Amino acid sequence: KRGAQGQGEADGRARMACLSWRGVILSFWTLYELPSVLNHSLPFLVLLRCGFCLDFVLVSVSYQVGVTDYRATIPYLVGQGDNVLEIGCGSGLTTQLLHDYLRPGNGYALGVDVGKGSVELAKKKHPDVPFSIADAWDGLSLRNLESPGGGGWDVIYLDIGGLSSTHGLLDLVSLCNQLSAMFAPRLRAIVAKSVCLRDHAETFIPAHRLILASRDRSSS
């Protein structure tokens, strides 16, 4: 109890100190690199509608906050003939939407969830869609999932409750890195429904952008 109280007091002092800060400068390559591969749905829609060719040298991570935006990415990030995996499928509606979208082009969608009850419910609600039990953190179980031709996944959707909160950043980044490594080179995009990724992408600014902005203000 004393430890929790002490931590609470320390957090309160830190919050008070933050009121007088304008910014924090970190020498941290991972944080510098990560925002460059985080994309909100709007930049994706604008880029694709303008006819740009997106080069997925790195796996691109699209962060969505609400389930509506999460599902709205399907026609822009999923191609006909793709193999698509949803991790954290719940009752299966998003996987059903992926399945319906992919069916004309012989694509394939699979939904997985760690909860046996969720998977049973998804199978009952969507009998034409494949579902399976798998843990997002169990790399072996994910690698053993069946995909057509055993070729892996083109796009992965993530809707995992604990990673959607404001405190799930490091776990979610770790999971994205793990999935990127496991399913390279085929995997080209990960769509994550996550508040913490949005906050990260909007808060952390690479130093060179700040320097360029400062120079622009000085020259004007």
Backbone as a chain_set.jsonl record, in Angstrom:
{"seq": "KRGAQGQGEADGRARMACLSWRGVILSFWTLYELPSVLNHSLPFLVLLRCGFCLDFVLVSVSYQVGVTDYRATIPYLVGQGDNVLEIGCGSGLTTQLLHDYLRPGNGYALGVDVGKGSVELAKKKHPDVPFSIADAWDGLSLRNLESPGGGGWDVIYLDIGGLSSTHGLLDLVSLCNQLSAMFAPRLRAIVAKSVCLRDHAETFIPAHRLILASRDRSSS", "coords": {"N": [[0.833, -1.198, 0.0], [1.928, 1.224, 0.827], [3.864, 1.462, -1.14], [2.307, 1.797, -3.473], [1.061, 4.213, -2.826], [3.277, 5.898, -2.702], [4.155, 5.763, -5.354], [1.971, 6.963, -6.598], [2.186, 9.579, -5.595], [4.619, 10.299, -6.755], [3.942, 10.194, -9.459], [2.105, 12.28, -9.503], [3.778, 14.495, -8.946], [5.362, 14.399, -11.216], [3.458, 14.993, -13.182], [2.823, 17.628, -12.48], [5.297, 18.831, -12.97], [5.413, 18.581, -15.705], [3.738, 20.563, -16.579], [5.226, 22.832, -16.896], [6.938, 22.27, -18.943], [8.098, 22.576, -22.31], [8.889, 20.738, -24.152], [10.357, 17.466, -24.74], [13.456, 16.073, -25.454], [14.665, 13.259, -27.012], [17.237, 10.848, -27.415], [16.827, 8.353, -29.258], [16.604, 5.782, -31.258], [14.566, 3.985, -32.067], [12.128, 5.288, -31.434], [12.448, 7.463, -33.088], [12.336, 6.317, -35.607], [9.868, 4.972, -35.738], [7.437, 6.675, -36.121], [7.578, 7.14, -38.85], [6.57, 4.931, -40.119], [4.009, 4.798, -39.301], [0.666, 5.289, -40.077], [-2.243, 7.173, -40.384], [-5.686, 6.619, -41.329], [-6.516, 8.632, -43.115], [-4.195, 9.789, -44.524], [-3.551, 7.457, -45.975], [-5.832, 7.152, -47.612], [-5.762, 9.488, -49.116], [-3.287, 9.279, -50.444], [-3.676, 6.94, -51.969], [-5.895, 7.592, -53.546], [-4.863, 9.616, -55.043], [-3.248, 8.287, -56.712], [-0.663, 7.486, -56.099], [2.138, 5.28, -55.912], [2.578, 3.058, -53.399], [5.349, 2.126, -51.586], [6.145, -0.588, -49.869], [8.602, -1.06, -48.332], [9.345, -1.134, -45.692], [7.188, -2.683, -43.319], [4.084, -1.246, -43.364], [2.246, 0.471, -40.926], [-0.993, 0.997, -40.111], [-2.853, 3.02, -38.054], [-5.887, 2.902, -36.263], [-8.619, 4.284, -34.457], [-11.409, 4.008, -33.841], [-13.839, 1.392, -34.444], [-15.201, 1.711, -36.822], [-13.526, 3.256, -38.515], [-11.411, 1.48, -38.581], [-12.491, -0.704, -40.008], [-13.045, 0.619, -42.339], [-10.711, 0.786, -43.759], [-10.44, -1.417, -45.345], [-11.083, -1.595, -48.259], [-8.995, -0.076, -49.224], [-6.522, -0.964, -48.359], [-6.461, -3.682, -48.685], [-6.0, -6.069, -51.167], [-7.492, -7.691, -54.013], [-7.297, -11.175, -53.994], [-5.533, -11.293, -51.912], [-4.146, -12.734, -48.891], [-5.509, -12.483, -45.761], [-5.244, -11.865, -42.328], [-7.005, -11.652, -39.305], [-6.316, -10.741, -36.078], [-7.598, -11.167, -32.938], [-10.375, -11.358, -33.36], [-12.859, -11.415, -32.129], [-16.36, -11.467, -32.149], [-16.437, -11.792, -34.843], [-17.252, -10.044, -36.959], [-15.687, -8.163, -38.444], [-13.899, -9.885, -39.737], [-15.726, -11.256, -41.29], [-16.513, -9.173, -43.033], [-14.081, -8.766, -44.351], [-13.838, -11.271, -45.582], [-16.071, -11.224, -47.331], [-15.309, -9.119, -48.974], [-13.032, -10.123, -50.195], [-13.83, -12.398, -51.535], [-14.672, -12.274, -54.374], [-12.225, -12.11, -55.722], [-10.873, -14.413, -55.158], [-9.469, -14.278, -52.781], [-8.443, -14.684, -49.301], [-9.605, -14.804, -45.998], [-8.958, -15.037, -42.552], [-10.011, -15.347, -39.226], [-8.797, -15.006, -35.915], [-8.753, -15.679, -32.4], [-7.965, -15.439, -28.929], [-9.803, -16.322, -27.151], [-11.83, -19.051, -26.515], [-14.632, -19.08, -26.383], [-15.286, -16.776, -27.846], [-14.45, -17.493, -30.411], [-16.108, -19.689, -30.923], [-18.584, -18.386, -30.925], [-18.212, -16.653, -33.112], [-18.0, -18.516, -35.196], [-20.567, -19.547, -35.152], [-22.117, -17.312, -35.798], [-21.104, -16.603, -38.28], [-20.978, -18.782, -40.405], [-19.779, -19.375, -42.865], [-17.227, -18.433, -42.826], [-13.785, -18.866, -42.05], [-12.511, -19.554, -38.801], [-10.299, -19.573, -35.966], [-8.609, -20.682, -32.966], [-6.114, -18.788, -31.479], [-3.219, -17.313, -30.02], [-2.08, -14.014, -29.89], [0.504, -13.577, -29.009], [1.784, -15.933, -29.248], [3.968, -17.063, -31.232], [4.494, -19.47, -32.595], [1.971, -20.733, -32.834], [0.717, -18.906, -34.5], [2.307, -19.058, -36.79], [1.669, -21.604, -37.569], [-0.87, -21.441, -38.563], [-3.233, -22.073, -41.118], [-2.834, -20.967, -44.395], [-3.792, -20.194, -47.757], [-1.903, -22.126, -49.962], [0.165, -21.973, -48.219], [1.508, -19.599, -48.064], [1.658, -17.477, -46.275], [0.8, -14.159, -45.03], [-0.67, -11.218, -46.403], [-1.803, -8.886, -45.38], [-2.382, -7.875, -42.035], [-4.806, -7.578, -39.564], [-5.314, -6.031, -36.433], [-7.022, -6.25, -33.446], [-6.95, -5.98, -30.467], [-7.86, -6.01, -27.189], [-6.351, -5.133, -24.767], [-4.22, -3.84, -25.969], [-5.255, -1.682, -27.182], [-5.563, 0.413, -25.521], [-4.423, 3.454, -23.842], [-2.061, 2.751, -22.692], [-0.725, 0.746, -23.973], [1.412, 0.917, -25.742], [4.213, 0.025, -25.952], [3.971, -2.757, -25.848], [2.388, -3.171, -28.106], [3.99, -2.183, -30.178], [6.078, -4.001, -29.965], [4.704, -6.346, -30.674], [3.982, -5.746, -33.342], [6.52, -5.601, -34.494], [7.308, -8.255, -34.131], [5.422, -9.665, -35.707], [6.0, -8.571, -38.197], [8.579, -9.56, -38.637], [8.101, -12.33, -38.617], [6.432, -12.82, -40.804], [7.625, -11.751, -43.006], [8.93, -11.873, -46.382], [6.448, -11.217, -47.335], [4.309, -9.947, -45.959], [2.782, -6.814, -46.018], [1.359, -4.808, -44.757], [0.042, -3.709, -41.601], [-2.855, -3.304, -39.779], [-3.891, -1.612, -37.047], [-6.139, -1.299, -34.384], [-6.015, 1.186, -32.307], [-5.562, 3.412, -29.661], [-3.197, 4.224, -28.459], [-1.183, 4.094, -30.44], [-2.02, 6.083, -32.173], [-1.75, 8.347, -30.496], [0.994, 8.267, -30.084], [2.062, 8.647, -32.68], [1.201, 11.227, -33.156], [2.422, 12.693, -31.209], [5.254, 12.293, -30.975], [7.874, 13.753, -32.648], [10.138, 13.648, -35.284], [13.471, 14.907, -34.99], [14.615, 16.29, -37.195], [12.439, 17.381, -38.501], [11.527, 19.347, -36.755], [13.743, 21.059, -36.809], [13.772, 21.896, -39.5], [11.3, 23.184, -39.605], [11.765, 25.268, -37.822], [13.763, 26.662, -39.207], [12.297, 27.481, -41.437], [10.491, 29.251, -40.238], [12.278, 31.191, -39.37], [13.362, 32.164, -41.747], [11.182, 33.34, -42.926]], "CA": [[0.0, 0.0, 0.0], [2.827, 2.364, 0.891], [4.497, 1.578, -2.459], [1.339, 2.365, -4.411], [0.879, 5.619, -2.472], [4.489, 6.609, -3.112], [4.143, 5.866, -6.81], [0.96, 7.956, -6.938], [2.739, 10.909, -5.319], [5.647, 10.557, -7.768], [3.247, 10.494, -10.71], [1.53, 13.622, -9.361], [4.871, 15.474, -9.102], [5.759, 14.398, -12.626], [2.441, 15.719, -13.947], [2.99, 19.054, -12.192], [6.504, 19.287, -13.664], [5.122, 18.636, -17.137], [3.019, 21.789, -16.911], [6.185, 23.877, -17.25], [7.805, 21.815, -20.027], [7.671, 22.793, -23.696], [9.179, 19.546, -24.933], [11.375, 16.529, -24.268], [14.274, 15.613, -26.571], [15.17, 11.921, -26.733], [18.117, 10.177, -28.368], [16.207, 7.027, -29.191], [16.402, 5.496, -32.676], [13.286, 3.326, -32.316], [11.083, 6.292, -31.446], [12.664, 8.3, -34.265], [11.98, 5.571, -36.814], [8.518, 4.437, -35.745], [6.394, 7.479, -36.747], [7.667, 7.125, -40.315], [5.79, 3.822, -40.671], [2.655, 4.863, -38.775], [-0.192, 6.047, -40.967], [-3.664, 7.217, -40.123], [-6.424, 6.253, -42.532], [-6.639, 9.728, -44.082], [-3.07, 9.791, -45.471], [-3.657, 6.32, -46.889], [-6.875, 7.404, -48.602], [-5.299, 10.551, -50.012], [-2.217, 8.741, -51.291], [-4.188, 5.973, -52.923], [-6.786, 8.259, -54.474], [-4.053, 10.438, -55.94], [-2.558, 7.411, -57.647], [0.722, 7.224, -55.746], [2.512, 3.886, -55.688], [3.137, 2.929, -52.061], [6.43, 1.153, -51.544], [6.185, -1.157, -48.534], [9.907, -1.619, -47.99], [9.042, -1.483, -44.312], [5.766, -2.968, -43.154], [3.387, -0.023, -43.006], [1.295, 0.248, -39.852], [-2.081, 1.969, -40.118], [-3.509, 2.987, -36.75], [-7.279, 3.346, -36.237], [-9.111, 4.362, -33.087], [-12.738, 3.416, -33.776], [-14.019, 0.203, -35.276], [-15.661, 2.144, -38.143], [-12.325, 3.591, -39.287], [-10.663, 0.226, -38.701], [-13.072, -1.477, -41.107], [-13.061, 1.429, -43.567], [-9.441, 0.639, -44.483], [-10.409, -2.669, -46.119], [-10.943, -1.456, -49.717], [-7.815, 0.695, -49.586], [-5.293, -1.669, -47.998], [-6.568, -5.1, -49.033], [-6.137, -6.3, -52.59], [-8.113, -8.947, -54.407], [-6.305, -12.247, -54.028], [-4.696, -11.257, -50.71], [-4.416, -13.511, -47.687], [-5.638, -11.503, -44.68], [-5.436, -12.441, -41.005], [-7.406, -10.742, -38.231], [-5.977, -11.229, -34.741], [-8.54, -10.522, -32.03], [-11.562, -11.241, -34.214], [-14.08, -11.284, -31.339], [-17.514, -12.194, -32.685], [-16.17, -12.135, -36.236], [-17.858, -9.202, -37.987], [-14.671, -7.61, -39.349], [-13.421, -10.987, -40.578], [-16.787, -11.493, -42.28], [-16.402, -8.111, -44.032], [-12.891, -9.089, -45.147], [-14.185, -12.446, -46.382], [-16.976, -10.794, -48.406], [-14.562, -8.271, -49.896], [-12.012, -10.907, -50.889], [-14.389, -13.554, -52.232], [-14.658, -12.218, -55.846], [-10.881, -12.261, -56.269], [-10.252, -15.631, -54.622], [-8.632, -14.015, -51.611], [-8.734, -15.538, -48.137], [-9.576, -14.125, -44.697], [-9.042, -15.917, -41.388], [-10.071, -14.65, -37.95], [-8.355, -15.788, -34.758], [-8.933, -15.041, -31.099], [-7.463, -16.288, -27.851], [-10.938, -16.81, -26.384], [-12.572, -20.149, -27.149], [-16.02, -18.668, -26.506], [-15.393, -15.816, -28.949], [-14.316, -18.222, -31.679], [-17.332, -20.468, -31.115], [-19.635, -17.443, -31.295], [-17.933, -16.197, -34.47], [-18.346, -19.606, -36.115], [-22.022, -19.678, -35.192], [-22.682, -16.153, -36.488], [-20.583, -16.491, -39.645], [-20.594, -20.169, -40.697], [-19.008, -19.507, -44.105], [-15.922, -17.795, -42.634], [-12.92, -19.67, -41.182], [-12.028, -18.984, -37.538], [-9.462, -20.505, -35.221], [-8.088, -20.182, -31.692], [-4.673, -18.518, -31.493], [-2.772, -16.225, -29.145], [-1.245, -13.065, -30.64], [1.882, -13.623, -28.534], [2.32, -17.281, -29.479], [4.444, -17.043, -32.613], [4.39, -20.796, -33.213], [0.582, -20.981, -33.231], [0.416, -18.052, -35.652], [2.999, -19.615, -37.96], [1.034, -22.863, -37.949], [-2.19, -21.214, -39.141], [-3.311, -22.438, -42.53], [-3.154, -19.963, -45.406], [-3.748, -20.86, -49.065], [-0.569, -22.294, -50.518], [1.186, -21.826, -47.181], [2.32, -18.436, -48.425], [1.664, -16.42, -45.274], [-0.241, -13.13, -45.004], [-0.375, -9.93, -47.039], [-2.248, -7.837, -44.459], [-2.844, -8.359, -40.736], [-5.62, -6.663, -38.766], [-5.153, -6.263, -34.994], [-8.032, -5.632, -32.585], [-6.676, -6.653, -29.199], [-8.331, -5.084, -26.17], [-5.332, -4.535, -23.917], [-3.285, -3.044, -26.753], [-5.957, -0.532, -27.731], [-5.61, 1.468, -24.515], [-3.345, 4.443, -23.904], [-0.863, 2.225, -22.039], [-0.289, -0.463, -24.656], [2.309, 1.242, -26.852], [5.407, -0.81, -26.089], [3.533, -4.115, -26.185], [1.894, -3.191, -29.478], [5.153, -2.042, -31.056], [6.763, -5.29, -29.931], [3.925, -7.305, -31.45], [4.114, -5.398, -34.759], [7.857, -6.024, -34.917], [7.311, -9.716, -34.185], [4.649, -10.085, -36.875], [6.746, -8.165, -39.39], [9.687, -10.487, -38.827], [7.61, -13.686, -38.874], [5.742, -12.975, -42.084], [8.378, -11.122, -44.095], [8.774, -10.532, -46.964], [5.134, -11.062, -47.97], [3.464, -9.01, -45.222], [3.051, -5.431, -46.431], [0.667, -3.823, -43.926], [-0.64, -4.092, -40.377], [-3.855, -2.323, -39.378], [-4.095, -1.795, -35.611], [-7.121, -0.42, -33.75], [-5.221, 1.517, -31.126], [-5.433, 4.798, -29.233], [-1.816, 4.552, -28.103], [-0.408, 4.36, -31.647], [-2.402, 7.414, -32.643], [-1.129, 9.349, -29.638], [2.433, 8.253, -30.324], [2.367, 9.241, -33.978], [0.901, 12.646, -33.126], [3.2, 13.345, -30.15], [6.682, 12.222, -31.214], [8.226, 14.41, -33.905], [11.568, 13.52, -35.567], [14.177, 16.171, -34.77], [14.864, 17.039, -38.418], [11.238, 18.152, -38.844], [11.531, 20.546, -35.919], [14.796, 21.952, -37.299], [13.315, 22.482, -40.765], [10.211, 24.132, -39.299], [12.378, 26.451, -37.214], [14.427, 27.415, -40.268], [11.271, 28.121, -42.258], [9.98, 30.409, -39.513], [13.315, 32.225, -39.32], [13.531, 32.763, -43.081], [10.011, 34.155, -43.268]], "C": [[0.864, 1.243, 0.0], [3.496, 2.581, -0.461], [3.568, 2.21, -3.468], [1.118, 3.838, -4.138], [2.08, 6.449, -2.914], [4.553, 6.799, -4.614], [3.135, 6.924, -7.263], [1.469, 9.368, -6.717], [3.796, 11.281, -6.346], [5.01, 10.912, -9.105], [2.65, 11.896, -10.671], [2.587, 14.705, -9.537], [5.315, 15.556, -10.553], [4.762, 15.169, -13.473], [2.556, 17.221, -13.719], [4.2, 19.621, -12.921], [6.237, 19.46, -15.149], [4.434, 19.926, -17.536], [3.97, 22.886, -17.342], [7.104, 23.474, -18.395], [7.222, 22.208, -21.378], [7.91, 21.551, -24.522], [10.24, 18.702, -24.268], [12.128, 16.019, -25.484], [14.91, 14.287, -26.192], [16.125, 11.469, -27.824], [17.729, 8.711, -28.361], [15.814, 6.653, -30.614], [15.037, 4.885, -32.955], [12.149, 4.334, -32.374], [11.223, 7.22, -32.645], [12.119, 7.621, -35.516], [10.5, 5.245, -36.886], [7.483, 5.343, -36.401], [6.423, 7.448, -38.266], [6.89, 5.97, -40.925], [4.378, 3.769, -40.098], [1.821, 5.761, -39.672], [-1.624, 5.998, -40.483], [-4.399, 6.932, -41.417], [-6.442, 7.374, -43.555], [-5.437, 9.813, -45.017], [-3.125, 8.626, -46.443], [-4.658, 6.617, -47.994], [-6.415, 8.45, -49.604], [-4.233, 10.018, -50.966], [-2.774, 7.818, -52.365], [-5.101, 6.628, -53.956], [-6.011, 9.129, -55.467], [-3.199, 9.591, -56.876], [-1.099, 7.176, -57.329], [0.955, 5.729, -55.583], [3.168, 3.802, -54.319], [4.174, 1.814, -52.041], [6.554, 0.635, -50.112], [7.529, -1.84, -48.295], [9.889, -2.02, -46.525], [7.559, -1.837, -44.26], [5.1, -1.693, -42.676], [2.316, -0.343, -41.976], [0.257, 1.362, -39.88], [-2.794, 1.893, -38.779], [-4.92, 3.569, -36.87], [-7.737, 3.353, -34.789], [-10.473, 3.699, -32.963], [-12.866, 2.25, -34.737], [-14.489, 0.587, -36.681], [-14.478, 2.479, -39.036], [-11.489, 2.351, -39.566], [-11.176, -0.575, -39.894], [-13.043, -0.71, -42.421], [-11.77, 1.305, -44.37], [-9.457, -0.53, -45.462], [-10.25, -2.426, -47.621], [-9.69, -0.716, -50.158], [-6.504, -0.042, -49.314], [-5.288, -3.134, -48.41], [-6.796, -5.224, -50.532], [-6.824, -7.626, -52.873], [-7.033, -10.017, -54.566], [-5.394, -12.268, -52.818], [-5.106, -12.33, -49.709], [-4.401, -12.538, -46.509], [-5.966, -12.224, -43.378], [-5.924, -11.356, -40.052], [-7.122, -11.41, -36.898], [-6.819, -10.444, -33.735], [-9.869, -10.314, -32.732], [-12.852, -11.079, -33.428], [-15.206, -12.114, -31.94], [-17.464, -12.336, -34.2], [-16.685, -11.206, -37.314], [-16.816, -8.642, -38.958], [-14.124, -8.695, -40.268], [-14.453, -11.329, -41.651], [-16.719, -10.442, -43.396], [-15.191, -8.34, -44.937], [-13.176, -10.251, -46.092], [-15.06, -12.052, -47.577], [-16.237, -9.96, -49.449], [-13.604, -9.087, -50.768], [-12.586, -12.001, -51.777], [-14.333, -13.436, -53.766], [-13.28, -12.447, -56.459], [-10.136, -13.468, -55.747], [-9.239, -15.345, -53.52], [-9.098, -14.854, -50.43], [-8.608, -14.714, -46.866], [-9.766, -15.149, -43.588], [-9.073, -15.051, -40.134], [-9.63, -15.547, -36.82], [-8.567, -14.976, -33.486], [-8.426, -16.001, -30.039], [-8.604, -16.915, -27.055], [-11.726, -17.886, -27.123], [-14.034, -19.769, -27.362], [-16.231, -17.7, -27.652], [-15.343, -16.529, -30.297], [-15.564, -19.052, -31.955], [-18.489, -19.575, -31.533], [-19.453, -16.962, -32.732], [-18.309, -17.264, -35.495], [-19.861, -19.758, -36.255], [-22.642, -18.526, -35.987], [-22.302, -16.102, -37.963], [-20.091, -17.87, -40.105], [-19.762, -20.35, -41.965], [-17.578, -18.989, -43.982], [-15.064, -18.663, -41.721], [-12.448, -18.895, -39.945], [-11.222, -20.049, -36.811], [-9.031, -19.857, -33.911], [-6.58, -19.991, -31.818], [-4.392, -17.309, -30.621], [-1.829, -15.324, -29.94], [0.226, -13.164, -30.259], [2.529, -14.991, -28.715], [2.718, -17.391, -30.947], [4.286, -18.374, -33.318], [2.967, -21.072, -33.685], [0.195, -20.124, -34.423], [1.081, -18.588, -36.92], [2.331, -20.884, -38.468], [-0.367, -22.681, -38.539], [-2.164, -21.501, -40.639], [-3.637, -21.215, -43.377], [-3.012, -20.637, -46.763], [-2.332, -20.924, -49.626], [0.542, -22.178, -49.496], [2.056, -20.61, -47.378], [2.343, -17.323, -47.419], [0.577, -15.389, -45.534], [0.234, -11.848, -45.668], [-0.698, -8.761, -46.115], [-2.712, -8.498, -43.171], [-3.622, -7.244, -40.043], [-5.497, -7.045, -37.294], [-6.234, -5.518, -34.225], [-7.971, -6.332, -31.235], [-6.923, -5.668, -28.066], [-7.248, -4.394, -25.369], [-4.369, -3.636, -24.654], [-3.951, -1.824, -27.369], [-5.948, 0.649, -26.765], [-4.428, 2.413, -24.668], [-2.044, 3.913, -23.318], [-0.282, 1.018, -22.768], [0.772, -0.264, -25.707], [3.451, 0.256, -27.016], [5.045, -2.249, -26.454], [3.09, -4.193, -27.642], [3.034, -3.046, -30.482], [5.921, -3.351, -31.122], [6.035, -6.321, -30.778], [4.042, -7.02, -32.949], [5.481, -5.813, -35.302], [7.924, -7.545, -35.074], [6.589, -10.218, -35.43], [5.378, -9.741, -38.171], [7.873, -9.134, -39.69], [9.198, -11.874, -39.221], [7.092, -13.861, -40.289], [6.386, -12.181, -43.218], [8.771, -12.203, -45.102], [7.377, -10.275, -47.504], [4.282, -9.987, -47.287], [3.797, -7.573, -45.594], [2.37, -4.397, -45.543], [0.044, -4.476, -42.71], [-1.598, -2.964, -40.031], [-4.186, -2.577, -37.913], [-5.128, -0.8, -35.098], [-6.555, -0.042, -32.387], [-5.176, 3.017, -30.867], [-3.968, 5.157, -29.024], [-0.95, 4.821, -29.331], [-0.748, 5.725, -32.223], [-1.697, 8.491, -31.821], [0.368, 9.419, -29.872], [2.782, 8.973, -31.614], [2.151, 10.747, -33.973], [1.768, 13.408, -32.126], [4.686, 13.403, -30.464], [7.007, 12.763, -32.605], [9.726, 14.232, -34.137], [12.264, 14.884, -35.529], [14.351, 16.978, -36.056], [13.644, 17.851, -38.849], [11.167, 19.44, -38.029], [12.557, 21.551, -36.412], [14.354, 22.651, -38.582], [12.207, 23.504, -40.52], [10.762, 25.404, -38.702], [13.069, 27.311, -38.261], [13.434, 28.138, -41.161], [10.709, 29.351, -41.566], [10.985, 31.545, -39.509], [13.454, 32.944, -40.672], [12.359, 33.634, -43.471], [9.925, 35.385, -42.375]], "O": [[0.59, 2.202, -0.722], [3.682, 3.718, -0.893], [3.987, 3.071, -4.242], [0.999, 4.637, -5.068], [1.928, 7.556, -3.431], [4.952, 7.858, -5.099], [3.401, 7.687, -8.192], [1.227, 10.258, -7.533], [3.875, 12.434, -6.769], [5.472, 11.815, -9.802], [2.679, 12.619, -11.667], [2.339, 15.716, -10.195], [5.607, 16.637, -11.064], [5.15, 15.912, -14.375], [2.403, 18.003, -14.657], [4.158, 20.741, -13.431], [6.768, 20.374, -15.78], [4.523, 20.349, -18.689], [3.573, 23.788, -18.08], [7.971, 24.256, -18.785], [6.006, 22.179, -21.572], [7.204, 21.323, -25.505], [10.934, 19.15, -23.355], [11.508, 15.576, -26.45], [15.607, 14.19, -25.183], [15.868, 11.675, -29.01], [18.236, 7.924, -27.561], [14.809, 7.143, -31.128], [14.407, 5.215, -33.959], [11.295, 4.255, -33.257], [10.222, 7.713, -33.165], [11.518, 8.266, -36.374], [9.924, 5.238, -37.974], [6.686, 4.838, -37.192], [5.405, 7.702, -38.909], [6.575, 6.003, -42.114], [3.631, 2.828, -40.362], [2.232, 6.877, -39.99], [-2.161, 4.926, -40.204], [-3.804, 6.995, -42.493], [-6.389, 7.103, -44.755], [-5.639, 9.903, -46.228], [-2.783, 8.783, -47.615], [-4.385, 6.372, -49.169], [-6.653, 8.314, -50.804], [-4.283, 10.286, -52.166], [-2.389, 7.906, -53.531], [-5.076, 6.249, -55.126], [-6.457, 9.346, -56.593], [-2.504, 10.127, -57.738], [-0.353, 6.712, -58.191], [0.058, 5.0, -55.161], [4.213, 4.414, -54.099], [3.889, 0.685, -52.441], [7.023, 1.36, -49.234], [7.588, -3.051, -48.082], [10.352, -3.1, -46.156], [6.77, -1.345, -45.066], [5.521, -1.117, -41.673], [1.567, -1.308, -42.128], [0.589, 2.533, -39.694], [-3.287, 0.832, -38.398], [-5.118, 4.605, -37.505], [-7.297, 2.528, -33.988], [-10.674, 2.894, -32.054], [-12.116, 2.129, -35.706], [-14.208, -0.135, -37.638], [-14.423, 2.041, -40.185], [-10.931, 2.195, -40.651], [-10.386, -1.068, -40.699], [-13.019, -1.312, -43.494], [-11.736, 1.68, -45.542], [-8.58, -0.626, -46.32], [-9.346, -3.008, -48.221], [-9.354, -0.726, -51.342], [-5.493, 0.226, -49.963], [-4.229, -3.759, -48.477], [-7.673, -4.568, -51.096], [-6.75, -8.563, -52.078], [-5.997, -9.788, -55.19], [-4.559, -13.164, -52.695], [-6.254, -12.773, -49.682], [-3.406, -11.85, -46.281], [-6.849, -13.081, -43.331], [-5.343, -10.272, -39.987], [-7.618, -12.502, -36.617], [-6.762, -9.216, -33.687], [-10.427, -9.217, -32.703], [-13.856, -10.647, -33.995], [-15.042, -13.304, -32.209], [-18.36, -12.941, -34.788], [-16.573, -11.536, -38.494], [-17.039, -8.645, -40.169], [-13.908, -8.448, -41.454], [-14.095, -11.652, -42.784], [-16.854, -10.78, -44.572], [-15.268, -8.131, -46.148], [-12.799, -10.215, -47.263], [-14.817, -12.493, -48.7], [-16.496, -10.072, -50.647], [-13.396, -8.769, -51.939], [-11.902, -12.485, -52.679], [-13.977, -14.416, -54.42], [-13.176, -12.924, -57.589], [-8.915, -13.551, -55.87], [-8.269, -16.084, -53.35], [-10.037, -15.641, -50.549], [-7.618, -14.007, -46.676], [-10.629, -16.022, -43.676], [-8.266, -14.133, -39.988], [-10.028, -16.71, -36.752], [-8.561, -13.745, -33.506], [-8.451, -17.218, -30.221], [-8.409, -17.916, -26.366], [-12.227, -17.655, -28.224], [-14.615, -20.092, -28.398], [-17.236, -17.781, -28.358], [-16.104, -16.206, -31.209], [-16.03, -19.114, -33.093], [-19.288, -19.95, -32.391], [-20.422, -16.872, -33.486], [-18.872, -16.949, -36.543], [-20.37, -20.058, -37.335], [-23.58, -18.733, -36.757], [-23.072, -15.621, -38.795], [-18.882, -18.087, -40.183], [-19.104, -21.378, -42.123], [-16.8, -19.092, -44.93], [-15.562, -19.156, -40.709], [-12.041, -17.737, -40.038], [-11.421, -21.248, -37.002], [-9.082, -18.635, -33.765], [-5.858, -20.907, -32.211], [-5.216, -16.402, -30.501], [-0.896, -15.804, -30.584], [1.101, -12.875, -31.075], [3.696, -15.179, -28.37], [1.908, -17.764, -31.796], [3.979, -18.413, -34.51], [2.76, -21.577, -34.789], [-0.578, -20.565, -35.274], [0.482, -18.571, -37.995], [2.414, -21.205, -39.653], [-0.987, -23.655, -38.968], [-1.187, -21.204, -41.326], [-4.608, -20.508, -43.104], [-2.204, -21.552, -46.915], [-1.652, -19.905, -49.748], [1.72, -22.268, -49.84], [3.2, -20.573, -46.925], [2.983, -16.3, -47.662], [-0.435, -15.684, -46.169], [1.386, -11.442, -45.516], [0.034, -7.773, -46.067], [-3.354, -9.548, -43.198], [-3.153, -6.11, -39.95], [-5.565, -8.222, -36.941], [-6.351, -4.297, -34.336], [-8.819, -7.16, -30.903], [-6.279, -4.622, -27.989], [-7.232, -3.165, -25.302], [-3.757, -2.757, -24.047], [-3.283, -1.014, -28.012], [-6.29, 1.766, -27.151], [-3.55, 2.206, -25.506], [-1.012, 4.573, -23.439], [0.58, 0.331, -22.219], [1.027, -1.172, -26.498], [3.643, -0.294, -28.101], [5.722, -2.882, -27.264], [3.383, -5.169, -28.332], [3.04, -3.71, -31.518], [6.362, -3.769, -32.192], [6.662, -7.082, -31.513], [4.186, -7.95, -33.743], [5.59, -6.312, -36.422], [8.517, -8.057, -36.024], [7.091, -11.098, -36.129], [5.374, -10.522, -39.123], [8.106, -9.492, -40.845], [9.809, -12.528, -40.066], [7.282, -14.909, -40.906], [5.771, -11.966, -44.262], [8.933, -13.358, -44.708], [7.134, -9.214, -48.079], [3.609, -9.207, -47.961], [4.951, -7.155, -45.502], [2.753, -3.228, -45.562], [-0.415, -5.617, -42.756], [-1.202, -1.8, -39.994], [-4.703, -3.64, -37.571], [-5.015, 0.4, -35.345], [-6.6, -0.826, -31.439], [-4.801, 3.797, -31.742], [-3.539, 6.259, -29.367], [-0.07, 5.681, -29.283], [0.131, 6.44, -32.704], [-1.119, 9.427, -32.373], [0.952, 10.503, -29.862], [3.685, 9.809, -31.644], [2.832, 11.473, -34.697], [1.845, 14.635, -32.185], [5.323, 14.434, -30.251], [6.478, 12.285, -33.608], [10.522, 14.621, -33.282], [11.71, 15.886, -35.98], [14.252, 18.205, -36.032], [13.789, 18.892, -39.491], [10.794, 20.493, -38.547], [12.291, 22.753, -36.439], [14.541, 23.859, -38.731], [12.178, 24.561, -41.151], [10.299, 26.498, -39.024], [12.98, 28.538, -38.221], [13.681, 29.263, -41.596], [10.473, 30.375, -42.207], [10.616, 32.713, -39.626], [13.637, 34.16, -40.73], [12.513, 34.567, -44.259], [9.003, 36.188, -42.517]]}, "num_chains": 1, "name": "protein.A"}
